[in-house]
PDB file of C-alpha atoms in Angstrom:
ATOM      1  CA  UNK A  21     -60.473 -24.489 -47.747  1.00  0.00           C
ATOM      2  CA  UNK A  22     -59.301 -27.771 -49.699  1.00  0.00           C
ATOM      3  CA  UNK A  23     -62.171 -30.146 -49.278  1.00  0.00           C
ATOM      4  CA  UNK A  24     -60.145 -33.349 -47.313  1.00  0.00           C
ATOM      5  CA  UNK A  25     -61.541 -36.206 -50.075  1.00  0.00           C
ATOM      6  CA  UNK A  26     -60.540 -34.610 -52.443  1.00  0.00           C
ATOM      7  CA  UNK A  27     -56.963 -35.651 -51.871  1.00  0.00           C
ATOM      8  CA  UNK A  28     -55.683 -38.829 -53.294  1.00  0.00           C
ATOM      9  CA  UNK A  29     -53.138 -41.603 -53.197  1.00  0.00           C
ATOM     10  CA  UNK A  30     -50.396 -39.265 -54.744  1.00  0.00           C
ATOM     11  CA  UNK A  31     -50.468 -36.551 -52.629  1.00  0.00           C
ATOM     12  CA  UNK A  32     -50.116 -38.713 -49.773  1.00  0.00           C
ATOM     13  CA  UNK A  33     -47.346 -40.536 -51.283  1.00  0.00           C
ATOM     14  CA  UNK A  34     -45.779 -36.967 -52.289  1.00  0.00           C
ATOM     15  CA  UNK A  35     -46.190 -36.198 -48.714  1.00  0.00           C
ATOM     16  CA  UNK A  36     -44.247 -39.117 -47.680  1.00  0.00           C
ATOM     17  CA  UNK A  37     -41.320 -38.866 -49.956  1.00  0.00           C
ATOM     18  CA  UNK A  38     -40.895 -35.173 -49.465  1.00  0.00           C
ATOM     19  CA  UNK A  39     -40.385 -36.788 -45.465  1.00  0.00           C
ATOM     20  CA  UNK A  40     -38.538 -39.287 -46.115  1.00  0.00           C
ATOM     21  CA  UNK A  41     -35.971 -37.643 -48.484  1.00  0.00           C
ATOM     22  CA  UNK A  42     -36.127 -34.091 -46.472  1.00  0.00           C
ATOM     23  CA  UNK A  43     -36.366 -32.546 -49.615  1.00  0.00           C
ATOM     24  CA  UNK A  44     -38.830 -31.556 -51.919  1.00  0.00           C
ATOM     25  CA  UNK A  45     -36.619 -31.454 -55.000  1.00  0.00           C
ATOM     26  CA  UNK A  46     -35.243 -34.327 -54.117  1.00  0.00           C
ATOM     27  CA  UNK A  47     -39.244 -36.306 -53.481  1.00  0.00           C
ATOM     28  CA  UNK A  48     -39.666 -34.492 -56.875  1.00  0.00           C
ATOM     29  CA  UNK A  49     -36.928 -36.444 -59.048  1.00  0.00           C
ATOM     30  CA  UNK A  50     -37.965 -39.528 -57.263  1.00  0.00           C
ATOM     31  CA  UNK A  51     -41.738 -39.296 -57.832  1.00  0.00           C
ATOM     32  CA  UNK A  52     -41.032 -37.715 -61.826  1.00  0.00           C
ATOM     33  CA  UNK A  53     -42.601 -34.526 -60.456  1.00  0.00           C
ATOM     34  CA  UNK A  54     -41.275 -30.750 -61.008  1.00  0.00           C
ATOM     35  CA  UNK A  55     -40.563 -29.070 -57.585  1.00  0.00           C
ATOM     36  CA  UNK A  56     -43.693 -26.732 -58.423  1.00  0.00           C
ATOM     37  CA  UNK A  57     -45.690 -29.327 -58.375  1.00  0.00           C
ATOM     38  CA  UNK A  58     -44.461 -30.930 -55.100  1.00  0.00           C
ATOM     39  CA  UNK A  59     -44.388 -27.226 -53.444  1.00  0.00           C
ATOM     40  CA  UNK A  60     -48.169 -27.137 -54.663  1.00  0.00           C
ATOM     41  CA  UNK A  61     -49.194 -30.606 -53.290  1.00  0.00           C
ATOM     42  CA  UNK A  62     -47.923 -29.916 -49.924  1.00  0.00           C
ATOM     43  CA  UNK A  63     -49.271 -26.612 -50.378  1.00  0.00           C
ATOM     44  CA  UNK A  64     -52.862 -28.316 -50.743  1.00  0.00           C
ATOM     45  CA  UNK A  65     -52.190 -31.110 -48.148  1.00  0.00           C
ATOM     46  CA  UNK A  66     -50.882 -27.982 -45.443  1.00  0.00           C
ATOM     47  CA  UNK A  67     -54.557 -27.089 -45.807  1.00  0.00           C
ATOM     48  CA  UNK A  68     -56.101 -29.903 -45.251  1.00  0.00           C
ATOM     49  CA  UNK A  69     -54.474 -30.244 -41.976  1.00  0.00           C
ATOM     50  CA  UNK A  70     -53.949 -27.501 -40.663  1.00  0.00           C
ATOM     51  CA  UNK A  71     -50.595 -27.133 -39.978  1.00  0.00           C
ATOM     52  CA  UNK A  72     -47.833 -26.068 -41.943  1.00  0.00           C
ATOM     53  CA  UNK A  73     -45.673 -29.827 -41.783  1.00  0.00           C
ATOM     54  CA  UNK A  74     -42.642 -29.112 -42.852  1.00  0.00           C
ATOM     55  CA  UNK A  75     -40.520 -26.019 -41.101  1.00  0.00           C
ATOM     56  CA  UNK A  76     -36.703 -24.589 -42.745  1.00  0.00           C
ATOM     57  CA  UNK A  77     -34.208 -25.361 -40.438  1.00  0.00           C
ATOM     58  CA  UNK A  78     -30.403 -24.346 -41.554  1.00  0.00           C
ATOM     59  CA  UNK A  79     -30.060 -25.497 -45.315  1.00  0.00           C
ATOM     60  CA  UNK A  80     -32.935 -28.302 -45.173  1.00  0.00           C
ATOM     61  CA  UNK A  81     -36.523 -28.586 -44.070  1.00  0.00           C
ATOM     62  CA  UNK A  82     -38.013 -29.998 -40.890  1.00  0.00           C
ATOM     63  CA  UNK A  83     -41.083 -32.168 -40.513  1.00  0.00           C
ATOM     64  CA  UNK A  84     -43.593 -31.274 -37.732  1.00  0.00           C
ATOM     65  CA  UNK A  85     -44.470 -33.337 -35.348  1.00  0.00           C
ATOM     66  CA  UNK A  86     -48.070 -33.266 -37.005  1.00  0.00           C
ATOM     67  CA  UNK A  87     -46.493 -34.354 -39.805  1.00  0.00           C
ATOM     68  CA  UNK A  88     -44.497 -36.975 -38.596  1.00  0.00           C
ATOM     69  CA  UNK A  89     -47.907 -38.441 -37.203  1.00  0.00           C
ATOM     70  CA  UNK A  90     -49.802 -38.149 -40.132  1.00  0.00           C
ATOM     71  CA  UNK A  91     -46.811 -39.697 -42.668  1.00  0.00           C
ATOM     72  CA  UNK A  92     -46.770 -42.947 -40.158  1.00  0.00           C
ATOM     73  CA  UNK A  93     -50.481 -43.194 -40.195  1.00  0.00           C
ATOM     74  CA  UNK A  94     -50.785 -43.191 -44.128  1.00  0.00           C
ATOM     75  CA  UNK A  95     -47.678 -44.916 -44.618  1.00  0.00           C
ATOM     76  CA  UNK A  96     -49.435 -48.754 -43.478  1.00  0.00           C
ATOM     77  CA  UNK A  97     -52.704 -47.572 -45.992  1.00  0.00           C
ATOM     78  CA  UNK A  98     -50.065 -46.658 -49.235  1.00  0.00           C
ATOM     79  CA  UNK A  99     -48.340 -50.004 -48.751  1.00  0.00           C
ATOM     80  CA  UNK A 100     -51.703 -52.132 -48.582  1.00  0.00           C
ATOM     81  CA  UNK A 101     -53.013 -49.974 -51.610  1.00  0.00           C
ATOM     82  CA  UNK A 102     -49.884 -50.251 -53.261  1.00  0.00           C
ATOM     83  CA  UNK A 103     -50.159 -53.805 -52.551  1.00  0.00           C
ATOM     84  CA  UNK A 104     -53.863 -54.396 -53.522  1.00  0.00           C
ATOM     85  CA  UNK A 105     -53.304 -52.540 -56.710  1.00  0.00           C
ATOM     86  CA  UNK A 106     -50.247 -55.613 -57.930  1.00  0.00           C
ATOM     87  CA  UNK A 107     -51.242 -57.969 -60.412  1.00  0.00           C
ATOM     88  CA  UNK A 108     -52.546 -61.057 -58.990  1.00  0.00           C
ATOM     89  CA  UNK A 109     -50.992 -63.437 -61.917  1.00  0.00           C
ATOM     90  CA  UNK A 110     -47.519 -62.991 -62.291  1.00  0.00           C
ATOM     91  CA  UNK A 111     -45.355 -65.173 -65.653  1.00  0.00           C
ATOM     92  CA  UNK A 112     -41.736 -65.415 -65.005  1.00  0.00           C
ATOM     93  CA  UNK A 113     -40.781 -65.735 -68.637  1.00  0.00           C
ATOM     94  CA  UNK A 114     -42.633 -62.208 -69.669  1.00  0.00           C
ATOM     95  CA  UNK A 115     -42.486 -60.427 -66.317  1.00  0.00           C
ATOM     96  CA  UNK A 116     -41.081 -57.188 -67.252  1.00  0.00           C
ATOM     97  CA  UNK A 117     -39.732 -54.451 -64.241  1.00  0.00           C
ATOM     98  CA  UNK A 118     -36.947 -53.338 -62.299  1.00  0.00           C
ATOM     99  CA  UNK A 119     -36.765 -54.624 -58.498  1.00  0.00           C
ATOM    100  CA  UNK A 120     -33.967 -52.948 -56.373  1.00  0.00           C
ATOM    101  CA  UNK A 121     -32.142 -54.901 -53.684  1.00  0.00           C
ATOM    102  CA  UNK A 122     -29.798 -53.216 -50.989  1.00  0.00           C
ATOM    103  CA  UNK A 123     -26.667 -55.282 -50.239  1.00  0.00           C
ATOM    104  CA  UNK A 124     -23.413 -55.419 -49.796  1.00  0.00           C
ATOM    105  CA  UNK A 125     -20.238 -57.591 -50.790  1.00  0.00           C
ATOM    106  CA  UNK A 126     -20.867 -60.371 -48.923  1.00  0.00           C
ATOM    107  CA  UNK A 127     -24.107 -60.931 -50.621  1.00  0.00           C
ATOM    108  CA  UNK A 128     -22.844 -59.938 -54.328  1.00  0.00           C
ATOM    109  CA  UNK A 129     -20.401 -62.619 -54.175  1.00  0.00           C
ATOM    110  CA  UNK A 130     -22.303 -65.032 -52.114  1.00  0.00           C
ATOM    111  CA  UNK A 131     -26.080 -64.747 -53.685  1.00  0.00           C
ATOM    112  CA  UNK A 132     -26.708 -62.545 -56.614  1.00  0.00           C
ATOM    113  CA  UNK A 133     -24.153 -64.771 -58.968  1.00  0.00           C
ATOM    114  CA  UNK A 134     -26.371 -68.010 -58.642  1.00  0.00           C
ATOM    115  CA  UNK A 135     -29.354 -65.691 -58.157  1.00  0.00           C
ATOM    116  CA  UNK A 136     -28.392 -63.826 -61.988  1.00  0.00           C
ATOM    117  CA  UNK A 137     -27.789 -67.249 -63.985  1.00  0.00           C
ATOM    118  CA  UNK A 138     -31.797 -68.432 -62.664  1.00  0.00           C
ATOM    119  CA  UNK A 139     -33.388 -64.651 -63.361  1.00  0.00           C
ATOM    120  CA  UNK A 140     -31.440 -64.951 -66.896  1.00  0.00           C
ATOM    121  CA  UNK A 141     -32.907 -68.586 -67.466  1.00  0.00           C
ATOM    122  CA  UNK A 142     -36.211 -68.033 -66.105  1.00  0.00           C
ATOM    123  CA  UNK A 143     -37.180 -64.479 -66.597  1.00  0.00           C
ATOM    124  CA  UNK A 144     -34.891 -62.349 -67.941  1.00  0.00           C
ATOM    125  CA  UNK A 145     -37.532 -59.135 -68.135  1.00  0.00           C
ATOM    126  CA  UNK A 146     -36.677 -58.925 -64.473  1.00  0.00           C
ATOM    127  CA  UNK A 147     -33.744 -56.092 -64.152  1.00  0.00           C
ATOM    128  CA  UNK A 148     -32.028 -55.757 -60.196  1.00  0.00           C
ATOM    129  CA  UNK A 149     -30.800 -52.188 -59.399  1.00  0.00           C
ATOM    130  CA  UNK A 150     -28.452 -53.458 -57.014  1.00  0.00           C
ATOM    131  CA  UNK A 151     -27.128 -50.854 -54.443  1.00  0.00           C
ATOM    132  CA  UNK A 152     -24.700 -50.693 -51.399  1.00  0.00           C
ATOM    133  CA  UNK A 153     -26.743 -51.164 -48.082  1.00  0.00           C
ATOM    134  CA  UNK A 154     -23.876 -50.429 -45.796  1.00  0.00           C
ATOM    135  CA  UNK A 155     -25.741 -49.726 -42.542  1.00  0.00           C
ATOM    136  CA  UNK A 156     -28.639 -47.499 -44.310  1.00  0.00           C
ATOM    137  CA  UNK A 157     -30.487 -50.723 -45.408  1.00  0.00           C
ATOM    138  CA  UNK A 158     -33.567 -50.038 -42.899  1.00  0.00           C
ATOM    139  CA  UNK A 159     -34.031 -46.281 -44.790  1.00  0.00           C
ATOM    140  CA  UNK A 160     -33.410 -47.162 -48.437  1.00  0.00           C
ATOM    141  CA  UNK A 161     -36.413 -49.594 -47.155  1.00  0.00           C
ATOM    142  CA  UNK A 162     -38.305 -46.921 -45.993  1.00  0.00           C
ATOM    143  CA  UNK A 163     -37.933 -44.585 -48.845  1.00  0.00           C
ATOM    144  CA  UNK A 164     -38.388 -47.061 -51.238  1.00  0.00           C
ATOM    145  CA  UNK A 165     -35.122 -46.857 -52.465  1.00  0.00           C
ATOM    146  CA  UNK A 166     -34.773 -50.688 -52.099  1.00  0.00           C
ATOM    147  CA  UNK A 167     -37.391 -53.462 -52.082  1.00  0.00           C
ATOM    148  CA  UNK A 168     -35.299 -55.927 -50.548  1.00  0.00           C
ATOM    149  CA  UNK A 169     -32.442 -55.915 -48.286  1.00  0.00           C
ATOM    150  CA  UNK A 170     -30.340 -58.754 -47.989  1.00  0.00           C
ATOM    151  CA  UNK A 171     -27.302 -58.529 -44.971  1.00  0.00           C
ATOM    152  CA  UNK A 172     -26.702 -59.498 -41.207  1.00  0.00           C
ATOM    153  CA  UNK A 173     -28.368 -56.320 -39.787  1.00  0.00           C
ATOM    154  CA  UNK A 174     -31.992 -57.154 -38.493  1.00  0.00           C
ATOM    155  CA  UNK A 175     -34.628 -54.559 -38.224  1.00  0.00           C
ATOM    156  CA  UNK A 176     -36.206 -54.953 -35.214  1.00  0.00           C
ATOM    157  CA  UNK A 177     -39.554 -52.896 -35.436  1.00  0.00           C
ATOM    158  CA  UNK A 178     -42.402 -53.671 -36.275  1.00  0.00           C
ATOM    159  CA  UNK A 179     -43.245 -52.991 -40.138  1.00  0.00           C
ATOM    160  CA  UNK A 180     -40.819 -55.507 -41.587  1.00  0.00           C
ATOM    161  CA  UNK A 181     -40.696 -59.277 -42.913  1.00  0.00           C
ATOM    162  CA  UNK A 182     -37.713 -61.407 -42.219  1.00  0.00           C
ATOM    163  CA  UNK A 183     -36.346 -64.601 -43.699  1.00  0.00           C
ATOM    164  CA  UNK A 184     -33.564 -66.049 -42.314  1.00  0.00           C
ATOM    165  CA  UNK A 185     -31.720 -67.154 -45.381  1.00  0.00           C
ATOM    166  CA  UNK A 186     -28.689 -69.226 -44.269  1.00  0.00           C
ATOM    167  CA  UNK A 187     -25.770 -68.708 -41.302  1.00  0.00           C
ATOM    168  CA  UNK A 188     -21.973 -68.450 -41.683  1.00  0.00           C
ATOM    169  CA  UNK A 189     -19.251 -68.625 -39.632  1.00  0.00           C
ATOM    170  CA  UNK A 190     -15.780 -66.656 -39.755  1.00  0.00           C
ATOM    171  CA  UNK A 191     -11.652 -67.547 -40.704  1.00  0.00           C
ATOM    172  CA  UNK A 192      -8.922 -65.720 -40.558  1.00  0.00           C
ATOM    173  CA  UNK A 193      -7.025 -64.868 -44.342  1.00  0.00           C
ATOM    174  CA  UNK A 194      -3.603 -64.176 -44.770  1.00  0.00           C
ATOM    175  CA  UNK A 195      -1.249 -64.136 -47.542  1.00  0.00           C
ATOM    176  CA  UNK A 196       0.149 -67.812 -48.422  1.00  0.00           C
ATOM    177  CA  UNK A 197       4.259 -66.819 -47.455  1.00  0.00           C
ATOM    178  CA  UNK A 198       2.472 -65.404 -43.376  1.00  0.00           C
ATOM    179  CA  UNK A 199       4.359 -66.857 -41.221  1.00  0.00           C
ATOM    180  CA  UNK A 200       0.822 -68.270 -39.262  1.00  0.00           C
ATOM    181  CA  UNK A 201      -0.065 -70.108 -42.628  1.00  0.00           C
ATOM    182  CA  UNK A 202       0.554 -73.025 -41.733  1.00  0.00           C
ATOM    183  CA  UNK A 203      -0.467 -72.826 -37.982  1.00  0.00           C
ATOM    184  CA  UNK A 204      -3.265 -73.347 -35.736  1.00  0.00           C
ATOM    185  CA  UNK A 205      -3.735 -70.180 -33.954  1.00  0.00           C
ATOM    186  CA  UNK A 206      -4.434 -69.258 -30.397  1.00  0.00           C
ATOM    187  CA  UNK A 207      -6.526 -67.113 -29.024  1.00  0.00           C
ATOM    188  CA  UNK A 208      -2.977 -65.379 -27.520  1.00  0.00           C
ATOM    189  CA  UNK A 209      -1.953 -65.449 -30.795  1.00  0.00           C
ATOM    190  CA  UNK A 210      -5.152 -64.312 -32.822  1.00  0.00           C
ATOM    191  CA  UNK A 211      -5.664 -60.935 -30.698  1.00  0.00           C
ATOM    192  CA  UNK A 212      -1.657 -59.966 -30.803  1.00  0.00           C
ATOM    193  CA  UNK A 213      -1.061 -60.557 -34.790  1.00  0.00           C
ATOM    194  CA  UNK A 214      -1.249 -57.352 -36.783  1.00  0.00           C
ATOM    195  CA  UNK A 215      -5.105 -56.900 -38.369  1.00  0.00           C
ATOM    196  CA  UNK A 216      -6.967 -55.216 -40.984  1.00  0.00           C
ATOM    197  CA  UNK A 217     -10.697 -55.412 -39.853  1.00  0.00           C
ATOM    198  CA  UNK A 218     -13.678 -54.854 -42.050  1.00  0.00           C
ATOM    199  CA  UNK A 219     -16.064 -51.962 -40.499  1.00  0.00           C
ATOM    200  CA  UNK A 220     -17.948 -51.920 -43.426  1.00  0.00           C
ATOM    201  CA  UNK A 221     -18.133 -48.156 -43.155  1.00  0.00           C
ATOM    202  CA  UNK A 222     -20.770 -47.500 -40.247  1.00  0.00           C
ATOM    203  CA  UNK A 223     -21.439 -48.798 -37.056  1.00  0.00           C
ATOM    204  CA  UNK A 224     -21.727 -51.958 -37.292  1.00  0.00           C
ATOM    205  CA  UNK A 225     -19.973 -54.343 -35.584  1.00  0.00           C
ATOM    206  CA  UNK A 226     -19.176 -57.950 -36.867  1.00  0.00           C
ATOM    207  CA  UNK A 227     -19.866 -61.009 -34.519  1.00  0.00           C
ATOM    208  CA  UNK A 228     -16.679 -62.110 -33.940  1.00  0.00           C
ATOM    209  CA  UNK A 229     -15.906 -58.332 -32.414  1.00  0.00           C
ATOM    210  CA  UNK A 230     -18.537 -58.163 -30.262  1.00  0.00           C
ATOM    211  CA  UNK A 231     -17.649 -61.711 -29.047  1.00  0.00           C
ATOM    212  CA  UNK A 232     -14.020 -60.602 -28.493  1.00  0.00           C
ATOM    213  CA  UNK A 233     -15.316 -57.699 -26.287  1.00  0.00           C
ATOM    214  CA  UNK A 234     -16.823 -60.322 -24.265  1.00  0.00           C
ATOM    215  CA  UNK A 235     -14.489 -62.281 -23.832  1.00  0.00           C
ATOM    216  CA  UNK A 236     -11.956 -59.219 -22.644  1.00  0.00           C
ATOM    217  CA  UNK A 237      -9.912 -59.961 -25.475  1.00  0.00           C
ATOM    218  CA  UNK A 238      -8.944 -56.236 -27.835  1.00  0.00           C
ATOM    219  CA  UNK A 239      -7.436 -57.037 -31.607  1.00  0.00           C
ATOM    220  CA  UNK A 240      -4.534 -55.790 -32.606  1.00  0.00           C
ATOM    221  CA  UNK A 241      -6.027 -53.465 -35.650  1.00  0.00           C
ATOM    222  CA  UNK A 242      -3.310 -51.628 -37.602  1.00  0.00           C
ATOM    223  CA  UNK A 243      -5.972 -51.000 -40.405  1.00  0.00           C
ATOM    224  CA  UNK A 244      -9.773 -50.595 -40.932  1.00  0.00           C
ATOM    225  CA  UNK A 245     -11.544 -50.489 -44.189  1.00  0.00           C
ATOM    226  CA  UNK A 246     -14.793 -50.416 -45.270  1.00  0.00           C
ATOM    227  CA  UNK A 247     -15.145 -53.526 -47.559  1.00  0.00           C
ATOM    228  CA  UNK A 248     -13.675 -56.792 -47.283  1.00  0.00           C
ATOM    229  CA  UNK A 249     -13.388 -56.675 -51.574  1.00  0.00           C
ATOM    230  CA  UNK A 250      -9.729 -55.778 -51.813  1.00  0.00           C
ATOM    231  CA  UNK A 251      -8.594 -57.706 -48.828  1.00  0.00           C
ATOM    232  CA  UNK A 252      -5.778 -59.582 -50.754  1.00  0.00           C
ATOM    233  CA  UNK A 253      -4.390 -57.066 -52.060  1.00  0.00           C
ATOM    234  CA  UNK A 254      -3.593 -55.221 -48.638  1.00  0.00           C
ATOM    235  CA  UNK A 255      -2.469 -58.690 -47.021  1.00  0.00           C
ATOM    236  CA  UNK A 256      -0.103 -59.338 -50.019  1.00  0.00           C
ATOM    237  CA  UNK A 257       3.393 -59.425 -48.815  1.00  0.00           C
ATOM    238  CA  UNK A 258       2.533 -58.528 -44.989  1.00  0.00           C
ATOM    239  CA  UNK A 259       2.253 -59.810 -41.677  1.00  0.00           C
ATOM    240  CA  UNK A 260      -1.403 -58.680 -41.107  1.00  0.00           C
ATOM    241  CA  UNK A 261      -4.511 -60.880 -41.090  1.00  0.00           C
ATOM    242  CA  UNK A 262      -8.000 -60.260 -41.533  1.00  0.00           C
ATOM    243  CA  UNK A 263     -11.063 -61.813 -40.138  1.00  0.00           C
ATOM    244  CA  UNK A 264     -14.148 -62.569 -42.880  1.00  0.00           C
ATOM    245  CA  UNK A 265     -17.128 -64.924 -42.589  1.00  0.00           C
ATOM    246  CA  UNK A 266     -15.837 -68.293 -44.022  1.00  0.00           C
ATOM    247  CA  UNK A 267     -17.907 -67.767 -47.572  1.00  0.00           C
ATOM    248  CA  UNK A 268     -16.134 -64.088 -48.476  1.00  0.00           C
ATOM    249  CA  UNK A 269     -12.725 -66.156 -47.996  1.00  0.00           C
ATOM    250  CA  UNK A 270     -13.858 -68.965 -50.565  1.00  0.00           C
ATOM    251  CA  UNK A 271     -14.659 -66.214 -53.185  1.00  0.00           C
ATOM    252  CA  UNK A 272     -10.572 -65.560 -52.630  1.00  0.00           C
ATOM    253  CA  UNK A 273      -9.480 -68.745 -53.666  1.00  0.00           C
ATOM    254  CA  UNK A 274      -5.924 -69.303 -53.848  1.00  0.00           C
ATOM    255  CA  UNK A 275      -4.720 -65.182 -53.057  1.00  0.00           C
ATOM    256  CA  UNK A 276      -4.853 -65.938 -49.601  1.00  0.00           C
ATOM    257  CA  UNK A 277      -4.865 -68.832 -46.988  1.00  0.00           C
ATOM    258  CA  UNK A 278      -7.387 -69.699 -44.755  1.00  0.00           C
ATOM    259  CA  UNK A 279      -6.993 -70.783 -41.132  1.00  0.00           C
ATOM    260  CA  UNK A 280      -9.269 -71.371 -38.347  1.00  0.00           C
ATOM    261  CA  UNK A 281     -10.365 -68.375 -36.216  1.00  0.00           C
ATOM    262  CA  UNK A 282      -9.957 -69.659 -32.527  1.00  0.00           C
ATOM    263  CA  UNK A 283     -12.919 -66.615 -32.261  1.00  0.00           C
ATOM    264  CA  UNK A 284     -16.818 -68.909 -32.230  1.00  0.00           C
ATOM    265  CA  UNK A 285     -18.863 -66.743 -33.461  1.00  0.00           C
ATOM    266  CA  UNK A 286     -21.411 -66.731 -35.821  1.00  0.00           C
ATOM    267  CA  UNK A 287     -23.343 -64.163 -39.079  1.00  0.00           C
ATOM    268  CA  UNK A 288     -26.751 -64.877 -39.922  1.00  0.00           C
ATOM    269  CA  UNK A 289     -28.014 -63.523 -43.163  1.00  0.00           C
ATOM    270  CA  UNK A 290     -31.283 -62.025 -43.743  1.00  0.00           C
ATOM    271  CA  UNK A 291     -33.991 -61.072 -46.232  1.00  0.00           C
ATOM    272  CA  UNK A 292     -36.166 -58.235 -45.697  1.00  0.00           C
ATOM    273  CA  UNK A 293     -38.978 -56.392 -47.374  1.00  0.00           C
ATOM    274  CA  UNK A 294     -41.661 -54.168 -46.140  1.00  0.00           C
ATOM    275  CA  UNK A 295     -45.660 -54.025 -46.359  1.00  0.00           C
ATOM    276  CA  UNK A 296     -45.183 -52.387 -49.639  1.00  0.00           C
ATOM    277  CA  UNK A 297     -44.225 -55.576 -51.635  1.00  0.00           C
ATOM    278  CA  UNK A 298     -45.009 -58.353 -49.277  1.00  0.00           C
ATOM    279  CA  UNK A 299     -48.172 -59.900 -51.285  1.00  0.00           C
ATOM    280  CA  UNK A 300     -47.003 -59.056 -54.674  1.00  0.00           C
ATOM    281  CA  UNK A 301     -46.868 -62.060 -56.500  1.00  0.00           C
ATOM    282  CA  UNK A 302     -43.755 -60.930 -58.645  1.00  0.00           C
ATOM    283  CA  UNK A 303     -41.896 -60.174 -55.138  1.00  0.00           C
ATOM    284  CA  UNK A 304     -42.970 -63.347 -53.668  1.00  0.00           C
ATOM    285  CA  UNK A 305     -41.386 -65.733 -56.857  1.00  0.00           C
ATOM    286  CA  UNK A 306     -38.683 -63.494 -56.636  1.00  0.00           C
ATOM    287  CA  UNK A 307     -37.775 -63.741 -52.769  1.00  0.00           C
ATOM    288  CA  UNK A 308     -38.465 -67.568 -53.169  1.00  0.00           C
ATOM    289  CA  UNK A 309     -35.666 -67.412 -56.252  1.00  0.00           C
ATOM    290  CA  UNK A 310     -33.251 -65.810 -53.583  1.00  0.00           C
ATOM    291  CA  UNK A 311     -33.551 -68.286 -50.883  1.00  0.00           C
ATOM    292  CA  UNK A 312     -33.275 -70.984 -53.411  1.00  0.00           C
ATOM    293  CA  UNK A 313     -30.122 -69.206 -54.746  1.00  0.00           C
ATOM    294  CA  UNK A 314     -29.138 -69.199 -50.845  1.00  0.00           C
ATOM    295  CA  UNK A 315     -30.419 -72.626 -50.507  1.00  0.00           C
ATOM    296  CA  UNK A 316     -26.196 -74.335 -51.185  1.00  0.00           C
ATOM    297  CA  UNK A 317     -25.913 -72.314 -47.739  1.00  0.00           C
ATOM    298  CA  UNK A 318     -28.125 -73.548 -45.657  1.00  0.00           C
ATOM    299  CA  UNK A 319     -26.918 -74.962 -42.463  1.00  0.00           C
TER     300      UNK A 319
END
């Protein structure tokens, strides 16, 4: 019988990765641990509990509902140690670590160039593994993939710190020879010309779609693609349009014209971070370094 105290900060963390990644070889790379050792960990913690936590289903592994109980319970006590343990001074100019940030295009073209040119002035020890939040940006959270996530999608439940950074609105692109370049357009108009719309390769849904759907009004989408990056490339020489928060259309410039989306609707753009960072004082300067980066945006 493992004695219960004689468990310790990384075993619970082990225990948490191997749940979050559903995978102990997997928890292994990420903690820097062989899969022996996470097999024996787990081995040690299924002891201490009584119960055997994680189950083989198909090609992958289950966790028990035991488990699933005891990973939310320790998760709030890792953060705050995690937390506790931080430096308490922090120095810009020798600050030396890698912080990871889950984003998208928007927010590469938008933030992270202003944010890049401060970090390089002010502390240039600070390295950003940046890395595509698509719609996962709630479970690279979790799993510690990311420390930040900037993007429209909120997370709702409880656990999570929110900053609204700045709000956007959206136009319609085209290329320059369209024949609506040098209209107004109508809703009529809008909803019958040949689109490409953005679905950013999950399921979410941009404002000015779900605002359509109110409204009773369907778009006429001949394409759909992922990413809004190569955009003028696949209106170059067509009759299609695309619909992009007014920002992503500046970073065009002159490959495409912009025209008024008779659509209202509006993107709000977020910072988020969990328990896990929230008093760390390098976090902190560094969240207040985004929203200043953000700050040209502010409405």
């Amino acid at each position: 019988m493992v004695d219960p105290f004689s468990l310790d900060f990384a075993a619970l963390r082990c225990l948490r990765m191997v749940h979050d990644l559903q995978s102990f070889s997997r928890a292994g790379e990420s903690l820097g641990l062989g899969q022996s050792s996470v097999s024996y960990t787990i081995g040690r913690l299924r002891e201490v509990f009584g119960d055997p936590l994680f189950v083989r289903q198909g090609g992958g592994i289950l966790a028990t509902q035991r488990c699933i109980e005891i990973v939310e319970q320790v998760s709030q006590m890792l953060d705050e140690f995690e937390a506790l343990a931080s430096p308490r001074v922090f120095d810009p100019g020798t600050a030396d670590l890698v912080v990871g940030i889950s984003c998208n295009f928007y927010e590469r073209v938008t933030i992270l160039p202003q944010l890049t040119r401060m970090l390089r002035r002010d502390a240039p020890g600070i390295r950003l593994n940046i890395i595509p939040s698509q719609v996962r940006g709630r479970e690279q959270l979790k799993r510690g993939e990311s420390d930040m996530l900037i993007g429209p999608i909120r997370i709702e439940e409880a656990g999570y710190y929110r900053r609204t950074l700045f709000k956007d609105d959206y136009v319609c692109i085209m290329d320059p020879e369209n024949s609506l370049a040098t209209q107004s357009l109508t809703m009529e108009a809008y909803v019958a010309t040949p689109q490409v719309v953005v679905n950013y390769g999950g399921t979410f849904r941009s404002q000015f779609l779900v605002e359509l759907e109110r409204l009773g009004q369907v778009p006429n989408t001949v394409m759909q693609v992922p990413s809004p990056a190569n955009l003028p490339d696949l209106l170059a020489s067509t009759d299609m349009i695309a619909t992009v928060p007014r920002r992503t259309a500046a970073v065009f410039g002159q490959a495409v014209t912009v025209v008024e989306c008779p659509v209202q609707a509006e993107i709000s753009i977020d910072l988020q971070w969990t328990p896990r960072t929230h008093v760390s004082v390098a976090h902190v300067w560094l969240r207040s370094k985004i929203a200043e980066a953000s700050g040209r945006f502010a409405n």
